[in-house]
Amino acid sequence: MKSNLLILTFGFFMPVLGWGQTAPDFKELLDSAMVRDSDLKMQITQNKLTDLDEHKLKDAFLPTLGVSGQIGYLNGTARITSPEINIQPFIHIPEGQFNNNLNVSGFSGIAKADAKMLLYSGGKVKLLRKANEEKKISENILLEKTKDEVVANVSRAYDQLALIHQTKNVLDEAKKRLDINRKTADKALGYGLITPYDHKKIELAQATLNAKVVEYEGKKELLLTQLYILTGISKERLRLIVPVLSPIEMLAHENGIEQRAEIRALEHGITAADFKIKAERTWKIPKVQLMASAYYIGLYGSRIKTSENVIPAIPLIGYPGAKLDWRPTNLNIFPLVTAGVGFQWDIFDGREGKHAEETAKINKEILQNQKEDALKKLTLNLANNQTNYDVANSQIALKSKEKELAKNALVQVEKEFRYGLSKSSQLIEAENDLEAAELEYQNAIFNQRRAGIELMRSTQELDVTKIY
């Protein structure tokens, strides 16, 4: 009773325990790979610089405010030379009669606040923003190419895992047949229908098959490691995948090579270059900005004095005159405000603007040459991939026929072996031929799938739903 209860309890919890380990489908593998792919993450990070440039251009018309100040000791002397005053016959004062030195000393403090705001850039900011928008579109399009690379890499690893699973199925079927033929060989050896040497050949074939199984396990573990690196999904879950290879059915192309990411990205790059050229031409147009400033000027612990009298002496009454020696508590000016609109018009900038415009034109020409070269290469790539796909399709039909012939040949040899009409070497040879034909057939499907994916990529029509 207790044992029955234990079995019932274990059977109840088994499905619950199994829920935590489900085989990931291809979509989950692909989604995980997209998140982990280093090239994709690096490209997305690089694209953030373009976003930053866009924000900088948007902020070009925002006002700026800066505050500066200084404090220090001030000591300055001004030399005052009086001119000649000659008003005959009333006054005649020779030049230099009232020369004097004015000295100002003390601690000074200056504070300044500047506010500026660009009102009109000559259209340069607007054109640069359009150029940046085109550049951003170009970069986002290139992300499509990188994502297709991720799809192709995950698809190859997934199909290789499917191929290795099919290999295991072929080896299992071969093992079953050899086990049956081993029993037949045991009986034939007992009846004296075959020699011990022929019997040993069957044993050798089984040992060879066991070695191939060990080799299969090593390849499978390597593929699981590769998928783990690509997706980050645990090997325990990856081992639950049982993929099946099937040919890709291709439809007629809806797009041409003009839809390739490289071509579309270059087209937007050329448009961005046009805006950049127009932006560089704006050096001739005046720029206008709003400006405002506020000042504070102060002098503390100061002394203002002269070296000579500023009030002349009057000898008749015995007055010696007086020098200036003033010690004010502090002197300050606040606020001193200026505000207005200013402009800058570069009549001649040393051809700097012209050189920048020529540089932008050369960059556009480079992009146009790259597009022309890309069109040639992609046209050849499309033709090559179409040929590869057609050849791969024909290989599937050929390998299917070879597999069928090898299977029929093995059935015939097995019948003859049972009745002692053929030797074990003929049986093993037929078995090896069938095994090789089945593996070549699976390889033909694998190659056809690779050719189909590359053909889809040739016109930027890679659709995962058509593959899995």
Short mmCIF file of C-alpha atoms in Angstrom, two decimals:
data_model
loop_
_atom_site.label_atom_id
_atom_site.label_comp_id
_atom_site.label_asym_id
_atom_site.label_seq_id
_atom_site.Cartn_x
_atom_site.Cartn_y
_atom_site.Cartn_z
CA MET A 1 0.00 0.00 0.00
CA LYS A 2 2.82 2.37 0.91
CA SER A 3 4.66 1.57 -2.30
CA ASN A 4 1.51 2.26 -4.34
CA LEU A 5 1.07 5.57 -2.55
CA LEU A 6 4.71 6.47 -3.27
CA ILE A 7 4.29 5.67 -6.95
CA LEU A 8 1.08 7.71 -7.13
CA THR A 9 2.73 10.68 -5.40
CA PHE A 10 5.78 10.50 -7.68
CA GLY A 11 3.54 10.31 -10.75
CA PHE A 12 1.63 13.36 -9.59
CA PHE A 13 4.74 15.51 -9.16
CA MET A 14 6.55 14.39 -12.31
CA PRO A 15 4.61 16.73 -14.66
CA VAL A 16 5.19 19.61 -12.23
CA LEU A 17 8.93 18.95 -12.23
CA GLY A 18 8.92 18.75 -16.01
CA TRP A 19 7.28 22.13 -16.45
CA GLY A 20 10.52 23.91 -15.53
CA GLN A 21 12.44 22.31 -18.40
CA THR A 22 10.92 22.91 -21.81
CA ALA A 23 12.75 22.89 -25.10
CA PRO A 24 13.25 26.42 -26.50
CA ASP A 25 11.84 26.99 -29.97
CA PHE A 26 13.75 28.79 -32.68
CA LYS A 27 12.08 32.14 -31.89
CA GLU A 28 13.31 32.00 -28.30
CA LEU A 29 16.79 31.10 -29.49
CA LEU A 30 16.77 34.00 -31.92
CA ASP A 31 15.38 36.53 -29.43
CA SER A 32 18.03 35.55 -26.89
CA ALA A 33 20.79 35.77 -29.49
CA MET A 34 19.64 39.24 -30.56
CA VAL A 35 20.04 40.46 -26.98
CA ARG A 36 23.48 38.87 -26.55
CA ASP A 37 25.11 39.50 -29.93
CA SER A 38 28.22 41.64 -29.41
CA ASP A 39 28.28 43.17 -32.91
CA LEU A 40 24.64 44.22 -32.63
CA LYS A 41 25.12 45.73 -29.17
CA MET A 42 28.24 47.58 -30.31
CA GLN A 43 26.43 49.00 -33.34
CA ILE A 44 23.47 50.13 -31.21
CA THR A 45 25.88 51.78 -28.78
CA GLN A 46 27.68 53.56 -31.63
CA ASN A 47 24.33 54.80 -32.95
CA LYS A 48 23.75 56.58 -29.64
CA LEU A 49 26.38 59.11 -30.72
CA THR A 50 24.09 60.12 -33.60
CA ASP A 51 21.22 60.54 -31.13
CA LEU A 52 23.50 62.73 -29.03
CA ASP A 53 24.35 64.88 -32.07
CA GLU A 54 20.61 65.29 -32.69
CA HIS A 55 20.04 66.53 -29.15
CA LYS A 56 22.97 68.95 -29.46
CA LEU A 57 21.50 70.45 -32.62
CA LYS A 58 18.07 70.77 -30.99
CA ASP A 59 19.66 72.63 -28.09
CA ALA A 60 21.54 75.07 -30.36
CA PHE A 61 18.82 77.74 -29.90
CA LEU A 62 18.63 77.39 -26.13
CA PRO A 63 20.00 80.38 -24.19
CA THR A 64 23.33 80.07 -22.43
CA LEU A 65 24.19 81.75 -19.14
CA GLY A 66 27.68 82.14 -17.75
CA VAL A 67 28.92 83.76 -14.57
CA SER A 68 32.51 84.87 -14.00
CA GLY A 69 34.28 86.89 -11.36
CA GLN A 70 37.63 87.83 -9.86
CA ILE A 71 39.05 89.44 -6.76
CA GLY A 72 42.56 90.77 -6.20
CA TYR A 73 44.78 93.66 -5.26
CA LEU A 74 44.72 96.69 -7.57
CA ASN A 75 47.51 99.24 -7.86
CA GLY A 76 47.57 101.55 -10.86
CA THR A 77 49.15 104.93 -11.66
CA ALA A 78 48.03 107.31 -14.39
CA ARG A 79 50.40 110.05 -15.65
CA ILE A 80 48.60 113.33 -16.39
CA THR A 81 50.44 115.91 -18.49
CA SER A 82 48.79 119.33 -18.72
CA PRO A 83 48.77 121.08 -22.10
CA GLU A 84 49.92 124.62 -22.78
CA ILE A 85 47.22 127.25 -22.23
CA ASN A 86 47.93 130.58 -23.85
CA ILE A 87 45.25 133.24 -23.79
CA GLN A 88 47.12 136.48 -24.31
CA PRO A 89 47.17 138.88 -22.67
CA PHE A 90 45.15 137.25 -19.86
CA ILE A 91 46.51 133.77 -19.18
CA HIS A 92 49.64 131.92 -20.22
CA ILE A 93 50.28 128.50 -18.66
CA PRO A 94 53.27 126.64 -20.08
CA GLU A 95 52.98 122.94 -21.02
CA GLY A 96 53.58 120.67 -18.06
CA GLN A 97 52.83 123.30 -15.47
CA PHE A 98 50.32 121.05 -13.75
CA ASN A 99 51.76 117.58 -14.43
CA ASN A 100 50.54 115.00 -11.92
CA ASN A 101 50.49 111.26 -11.14
CA LEU A 102 47.14 109.75 -10.08
CA ASN A 103 47.50 106.50 -8.09
CA VAL A 104 44.64 104.16 -7.26
CA SER A 105 45.21 101.16 -4.94
CA GLY A 106 43.08 98.71 -2.99
CA PHE A 107 41.28 95.38 -3.28
CA SER A 108 39.05 95.05 -6.35
CA GLY A 109 36.15 92.73 -7.06
CA ILE A 110 34.50 92.15 -10.42
CA ALA A 111 31.51 89.90 -11.22
CA LYS A 112 29.89 89.38 -14.59
CA ALA A 113 26.89 87.42 -15.89
CA ASP A 114 26.56 86.81 -19.66
CA ALA A 115 23.45 85.47 -21.39
CA LYS A 116 23.38 84.57 -25.09
CA MET A 117 20.79 82.99 -27.36
CA LEU A 118 21.14 82.15 -31.03
CA LEU A 119 18.30 83.67 -33.02
CA TYR A 120 19.31 82.79 -36.58
CA SER A 121 22.11 80.48 -37.73
CA GLY A 122 21.80 81.21 -41.40
CA GLY A 123 19.88 77.95 -41.83
CA LYS A 124 22.90 75.82 -40.88
CA VAL A 125 21.38 74.19 -37.80
CA LYS A 126 18.20 73.23 -39.68
CA LEU A 127 20.19 71.64 -42.52
CA LEU A 128 22.52 69.83 -40.13
CA ARG A 129 19.51 68.39 -38.30
CA LYS A 130 18.14 67.03 -41.58
CA ALA A 131 21.54 65.54 -42.40
CA ASN A 132 21.66 63.92 -38.98
CA GLU A 133 18.16 62.48 -39.42
CA GLU A 134 19.22 60.86 -42.70
CA LYS A 135 22.35 59.51 -41.03
CA LYS A 136 20.23 58.00 -38.25
CA ILE A 137 17.95 56.30 -40.80
CA SER A 138 21.05 54.92 -42.54
CA GLU A 139 22.40 53.50 -39.29
CA ASN A 140 19.05 51.90 -38.40
CA ILE A 141 18.92 50.25 -41.82
CA LEU A 142 22.39 48.80 -41.30
CA LEU A 143 21.05 47.22 -38.11
CA GLU A 144 18.87 45.06 -40.38
CA LYS A 145 21.99 43.61 -41.97
CA THR A 146 23.52 42.83 -38.58
CA LYS A 147 20.27 41.21 -37.42
CA ASP A 148 20.25 39.06 -40.57
CA GLU A 149 23.78 37.95 -39.65
CA VAL A 150 22.50 36.89 -36.23
CA VAL A 151 19.62 34.96 -37.85
CA ALA A 152 22.04 33.22 -40.20
CA ASN A 153 24.43 32.26 -37.38
CA VAL A 154 21.69 30.91 -35.10
CA SER A 155 20.05 29.14 -38.05
CA ARG A 156 23.32 27.44 -39.02
CA ALA A 157 23.95 26.21 -35.47
CA TYR A 158 20.31 25.07 -35.14
CA ASP A 159 20.42 23.20 -38.46
CA GLN A 160 23.77 21.65 -37.55
CA LEU A 161 22.12 20.37 -34.38
CA ALA A 162 19.28 18.99 -36.51
CA LEU A 163 21.85 17.36 -38.81
CA ILE A 164 23.61 15.75 -35.89
CA HIS A 165 20.25 14.46 -34.60
CA GLN A 166 19.54 12.95 -38.01
CA THR A 167 23.00 11.39 -37.91
CA LYS A 168 22.08 9.76 -34.60
CA ASN A 169 18.88 8.40 -36.15
CA VAL A 170 20.88 6.95 -39.05
CA LEU A 171 23.35 5.35 -36.63
CA ASP A 172 20.52 3.92 -34.50
CA GLU A 173 18.89 2.36 -37.55
CA ALA A 174 22.24 0.95 -38.66
CA LYS A 175 22.77 -0.48 -35.17
CA LYS A 176 19.39 -2.22 -35.24
CA ARG A 177 20.17 -3.78 -38.60
CA LEU A 178 23.62 -4.90 -37.50
CA ASP A 179 22.17 -6.45 -34.34
CA ILE A 180 19.74 -8.46 -36.47
CA ASN A 181 22.48 -9.44 -38.91
CA ARG A 182 24.74 -10.36 -35.98
CA LYS A 183 22.17 -12.91 -34.84
CA THR A 184 21.96 -14.25 -38.39
CA ALA A 185 25.75 -14.45 -38.50
CA ASP A 186 25.82 -16.32 -35.17
CA LYS A 187 23.44 -18.95 -36.58
CA ALA A 188 25.34 -19.12 -39.87
CA LEU A 189 28.61 -19.66 -37.99
CA GLY A 190 26.99 -22.47 -35.97
CA TYR A 191 25.80 -24.16 -39.17
CA GLY A 192 29.19 -23.67 -40.80
CA LEU A 193 27.76 -21.40 -43.52
CA ILE A 194 30.33 -18.64 -42.82
CA THR A 195 33.87 -18.65 -41.53
CA PRO A 196 34.98 -17.18 -38.20
CA TYR A 197 36.75 -14.47 -40.23
CA ASP A 198 33.45 -13.43 -41.81
CA HIS A 199 31.87 -13.42 -38.35
CA LYS A 200 34.63 -11.15 -37.04
CA LYS A 201 33.85 -8.64 -39.79
CA ILE A 202 30.35 -8.22 -38.37
CA GLU A 203 31.85 -7.58 -34.93
CA LEU A 204 34.27 -5.05 -36.43
CA ALA A 205 31.36 -3.26 -38.11
CA GLN A 206 29.58 -3.01 -34.76
CA ALA A 207 32.71 -1.63 -33.08
CA THR A 208 33.11 0.92 -35.86
CA LEU A 209 29.49 1.96 -35.41
CA ASN A 210 29.99 2.37 -31.65
CA ALA A 211 32.99 4.64 -32.34
CA LYS A 212 30.82 6.77 -34.64
CA VAL A 213 28.28 7.11 -31.81
CA VAL A 214 31.02 8.43 -29.50
CA GLU A 215 32.06 10.88 -32.21
CA TYR A 216 28.43 11.98 -32.53
CA GLU A 217 28.22 12.75 -28.80
CA GLY A 218 31.33 14.94 -29.02
CA LYS A 219 29.97 16.92 -31.99
CA LYS A 220 26.61 17.33 -30.28
CA GLU A 221 28.25 18.70 -27.13
CA LEU A 222 30.23 21.18 -29.23
CA LEU A 223 27.06 22.41 -30.96
CA LEU A 224 25.25 22.75 -27.63
CA THR A 225 28.16 24.86 -26.37
CA GLN A 226 27.97 27.04 -29.48
CA LEU A 227 24.23 27.57 -29.03
CA TYR A 228 24.76 28.35 -25.35
CA ILE A 229 27.34 31.02 -26.27
CA LEU A 230 25.01 32.50 -28.89
CA THR A 231 21.85 32.51 -26.76
CA GLY A 232 22.80 32.14 -23.11
CA ILE A 233 20.15 29.41 -22.71
CA SER A 234 21.26 26.57 -20.44
CA LYS A 235 22.54 23.35 -22.02
CA GLU A 236 19.94 21.38 -20.03
CA ARG A 237 17.18 23.06 -22.00
CA LEU A 238 19.10 23.00 -25.27
CA ARG A 239 19.46 19.21 -24.97
CA LEU A 240 15.67 18.95 -25.11
CA ILE A 241 15.59 20.35 -28.66
CA VAL A 242 14.75 17.74 -31.29
CA PRO A 243 14.98 19.68 -34.57
CA VAL A 244 14.16 18.21 -37.98
CA LEU A 245 15.71 19.20 -41.29
CA SER A 246 13.40 19.99 -44.17
CA PRO A 247 14.09 21.79 -47.47
CA ILE A 248 13.25 25.48 -47.85
CA GLU A 249 10.61 26.21 -50.46
CA MET A 250 11.51 29.44 -52.19
CA LEU A 251 9.00 31.72 -53.86
CA ALA A 252 9.71 34.28 -56.56
CA HIS A 253 11.66 37.34 -55.42
CA GLU A 254 9.49 40.29 -54.50
CA ASN A 255 12.43 42.67 -54.15
CA GLY A 256 15.59 43.39 -56.06
CA ILE A 257 19.07 44.14 -54.80
CA GLU A 258 18.01 47.79 -54.42
CA GLN A 259 16.27 46.72 -51.22
CA ARG A 260 19.48 45.45 -49.68
CA ALA A 261 20.34 47.24 -46.44
CA GLU A 262 23.68 48.41 -47.82
CA ILE A 263 22.08 50.16 -50.82
CA ARG A 264 19.30 51.81 -48.83
CA ALA A 265 21.77 52.93 -46.17
CA LEU A 266 24.07 54.46 -48.81
CA GLU A 267 21.12 56.27 -50.42
CA HIS A 268 20.22 57.92 -47.12
CA GLY A 269 23.92 58.65 -46.57
CA ILE A 270 24.04 60.45 -49.93
CA THR A 271 20.95 62.48 -48.98
CA ALA A 272 22.63 63.37 -45.67
CA ALA A 273 25.69 64.50 -47.63
CA ASP A 274 23.51 66.80 -49.74
CA PHE A 275 22.18 68.49 -46.60
CA LYS A 276 25.73 68.74 -45.23
CA ILE A 277 26.87 70.52 -48.42
CA LYS A 278 24.01 73.01 -48.13
CA ALA A 279 24.80 73.54 -44.45
CA GLU A 280 28.45 74.35 -45.19
CA ARG A 281 27.36 76.93 -47.79
CA THR A 282 25.66 79.00 -45.07
CA TRP A 283 29.01 80.48 -44.02
CA LYS A 284 28.13 83.45 -46.25
CA ILE A 285 24.91 84.24 -44.34
CA PRO A 286 25.03 86.46 -41.20
CA LYS A 287 24.34 84.82 -37.85
CA VAL A 288 22.21 86.69 -35.32
CA GLN A 289 22.09 86.26 -31.55
CA LEU A 290 20.55 87.94 -28.52
CA MET A 291 23.06 89.08 -25.87
CA ALA A 292 22.72 90.47 -22.35
CA SER A 293 25.30 91.15 -19.62
CA ALA A 294 25.23 92.38 -16.02
CA TYR A 295 28.35 93.65 -14.21
CA TYR A 296 29.35 94.41 -10.64
CA ILE A 297 32.54 96.42 -10.01
CA GLY A 298 33.75 97.14 -6.48
CA LEU A 299 36.87 98.65 -4.81
CA TYR A 300 37.53 97.97 -1.11
CA GLY A 301 40.07 99.43 1.34
CA SER A 302 41.08 101.75 -1.44
CA ARG A 303 43.26 104.82 -1.60
CA ILE A 304 43.29 107.43 -4.36
CA LYS A 305 46.14 109.92 -4.27
CA THR A 306 48.18 112.27 -6.44
CA SER A 307 51.88 113.04 -6.42
CA GLU A 308 51.36 116.80 -6.87
CA ASN A 309 48.88 119.36 -5.68
CA VAL A 310 45.46 119.30 -7.20
CA ILE A 311 44.67 122.59 -5.44
CA PRO A 312 47.45 125.06 -6.31
CA ALA A 313 49.30 126.98 -3.59
CA ILE A 314 48.42 130.61 -2.88
CA PRO A 315 51.63 132.28 -1.61
CA LEU A 316 49.97 135.60 -0.91
CA ILE A 317 47.96 134.13 1.90
CA GLY A 318 50.49 131.45 2.82
CA TYR A 319 48.36 128.49 1.52
CA PRO A 320 50.67 125.62 0.49
CA GLY A 321 48.14 123.86 -1.77
CA ALA A 322 46.74 120.31 -1.32
CA LYS A 323 47.32 116.90 -2.85
CA LEU A 324 44.50 114.39 -3.40
CA ASP A 325 44.57 111.67 -0.72
CA TRP A 326 41.17 110.02 -0.49
CA ARG A 327 40.43 106.79 1.41
CA PRO A 328 36.83 105.88 0.62
CA THR A 329 35.27 102.98 2.55
CA ASN A 330 34.28 101.27 -0.72
CA LEU A 331 33.37 102.13 -4.24
CA ASN A 332 31.02 99.96 -6.33
CA ILE A 333 29.01 100.06 -9.49
CA PHE A 334 25.97 97.71 -9.70
CA PRO A 335 24.15 96.93 -11.79
CA LEU A 336 25.84 97.78 -15.04
CA VAL A 337 23.59 96.17 -17.64
CA THR A 338 23.95 95.83 -21.38
CA ALA A 339 21.47 94.08 -23.69
CA GLY A 340 20.86 93.93 -27.39
CA VAL A 341 21.08 91.98 -30.63
CA GLY A 342 24.39 91.20 -32.28
CA PHE A 343 25.35 89.63 -35.59
CA GLN A 344 28.37 88.07 -37.19
CA TRP A 345 28.93 88.24 -40.91
CA ASP A 346 32.03 86.56 -42.27
CA ILE A 347 32.80 88.59 -45.36
CA PHE A 348 35.98 86.63 -45.93
CA ASP A 349 36.89 83.67 -43.71
CA GLY A 350 40.16 82.67 -45.36
CA ARG A 351 38.25 80.17 -47.57
CA GLU A 352 37.56 78.01 -44.52
CA GLY A 353 33.86 77.71 -45.38
CA LYS A 354 34.68 76.92 -49.02
CA HIS A 355 37.06 74.15 -47.96
CA ALA A 356 34.42 72.66 -45.67
CA GLU A 357 31.92 72.69 -48.55
CA GLU A 358 34.42 70.95 -50.88
CA THR A 359 35.10 68.32 -48.21
CA ALA A 360 31.37 67.60 -47.95
CA LYS A 361 31.17 67.24 -51.75
CA ILE A 362 34.05 64.75 -51.75
CA ASN A 363 32.36 62.72 -49.01
CA LYS A 364 29.22 62.57 -51.14
CA GLU A 365 31.23 61.42 -54.15
CA ILE A 366 32.80 58.67 -52.05
CA LEU A 367 29.34 57.44 -51.02
CA GLN A 368 28.16 57.47 -54.63
CA ASN A 369 31.16 55.39 -55.69
CA GLN A 370 30.50 52.96 -52.83
CA LYS A 371 26.89 52.57 -53.95
CA GLU A 372 27.94 51.90 -57.56
CA ASP A 373 30.46 49.29 -56.40
CA ALA A 374 27.93 47.69 -54.03
CA LEU A 375 25.34 47.36 -56.83
CA LYS A 376 27.83 45.47 -58.99
CA LYS A 377 28.89 43.12 -56.20
CA LEU A 378 25.34 42.49 -54.99
CA THR A 379 24.15 41.74 -58.53
CA LEU A 380 26.86 39.09 -58.83
CA ASN A 381 26.07 37.83 -55.33
CA LEU A 382 22.38 37.37 -56.23
CA ALA A 383 23.24 35.41 -59.39
CA ASN A 384 25.71 33.25 -57.47
CA ASN A 385 23.26 32.51 -54.65
CA GLN A 386 20.51 31.66 -57.13
CA THR A 387 22.84 29.19 -58.85
CA ASN A 388 23.87 27.67 -55.52
CA TYR A 389 20.23 27.24 -54.52
CA ASP A 390 19.31 25.59 -57.84
CA VAL A 391 22.27 23.22 -57.55
CA ALA A 392 21.42 22.43 -53.92
CA ASN A 393 17.83 21.59 -54.92
CA SER A 394 19.03 19.21 -57.63
CA GLN A 395 21.39 17.58 -55.13
CA ILE A 396 18.48 16.74 -52.84
CA ALA A 397 16.75 14.87 -55.65
CA LEU A 398 19.98 13.09 -56.56
CA LYS A 399 20.85 12.08 -52.99
CA SER A 400 17.27 10.91 -52.41
CA LYS A 401 17.59 8.60 -55.40
CA GLU A 402 20.97 7.33 -54.22
CA LYS A 403 19.54 6.63 -50.77
CA GLU A 404 16.66 4.67 -52.28
CA LEU A 405 19.05 2.56 -54.42
CA ALA A 406 21.36 1.91 -51.45
CA LYS A 407 18.40 0.83 -49.30
CA ASN A 408 17.16 -1.59 -51.96
CA ALA A 409 20.68 -2.95 -52.41
CA LEU A 410 21.00 -3.58 -48.65
CA VAL A 411 17.64 -5.39 -48.54
CA GLN A 412 18.80 -7.65 -51.38
CA VAL A 413 22.19 -8.38 -49.76
CA GLU A 414 20.53 -9.13 -46.40
CA LYS A 415 18.30 -11.73 -48.05
CA GLU A 416 21.27 -13.30 -49.79
CA PHE A 417 23.29 -13.26 -46.53
CA ARG A 418 20.54 -15.15 -44.69
CA TYR A 419 20.67 -17.93 -47.26
CA GLY A 420 24.45 -17.94 -47.47
CA LEU A 421 24.54 -16.49 -50.97
CA SER A 422 26.68 -13.46 -50.04
CA LYS A 423 29.59 -12.81 -47.69
CA SER A 424 29.67 -10.60 -44.64
CA SER A 425 31.98 -8.17 -46.46
CA GLN A 426 29.25 -7.59 -49.04
CA LEU A 427 26.71 -7.04 -46.27
CA ILE A 428 28.96 -4.55 -44.47
CA GLU A 429 29.71 -2.75 -47.72
CA ALA A 430 26.00 -2.42 -48.48
CA GLU A 431 25.37 -1.23 -44.91
CA ASN A 432 28.10 1.41 -45.22
CA ASP A 433 26.73 2.53 -48.59
CA LEU A 434 23.26 3.05 -47.11
CA GLU A 435 24.64 4.89 -44.10
CA ALA A 436 26.70 7.17 -46.33
CA ALA A 437 23.74 7.77 -48.68
CA GLU A 438 21.42 8.71 -45.81
CA LEU A 439 23.99 11.10 -44.33
CA GLU A 440 24.68 12.68 -47.72
CA TYR A 441 20.94 13.16 -48.18
CA GLN A 442 20.71 14.99 -44.84
CA ASN A 443 23.78 17.05 -45.77
CA ALA A 444 22.11 17.95 -49.07
CA ILE A 445 19.09 19.28 -47.16
CA PHE A 446 21.39 21.21 -44.83
CA ASN A 447 23.25 22.76 -47.78
CA GLN A 448 19.97 23.59 -49.52
CA ARG A 449 18.78 25.43 -46.42
CA ARG A 450 22.03 27.42 -46.26
CA ALA A 451 21.71 28.30 -49.96
CA GLY A 452 18.06 29.28 -49.49
CA ILE A 453 18.87 31.58 -46.56
CA GLU A 454 21.66 33.27 -48.49
CA LEU A 455 19.32 33.69 -51.47
CA MET A 456 16.74 35.37 -49.21
CA ARG A 457 19.44 37.65 -47.85
CA SER A 458 20.47 38.60 -51.39
CA THR A 459 17.32 40.72 -51.71
CA GLN A 460 16.80 41.48 -48.00
CA GLU A 461 13.86 39.05 -47.79
CA LEU A 462 15.04 36.80 -44.98
CA ASP A 463 11.83 35.63 -43.32
CA VAL A 464 12.18 33.32 -40.32
CA THR A 465 8.59 32.06 -40.74
CA LYS A 466 9.61 30.53 -44.09
CA ILE A 467 12.48 28.66 -42.49
CA TYR A 468 11.03 27.30 -39.23
#
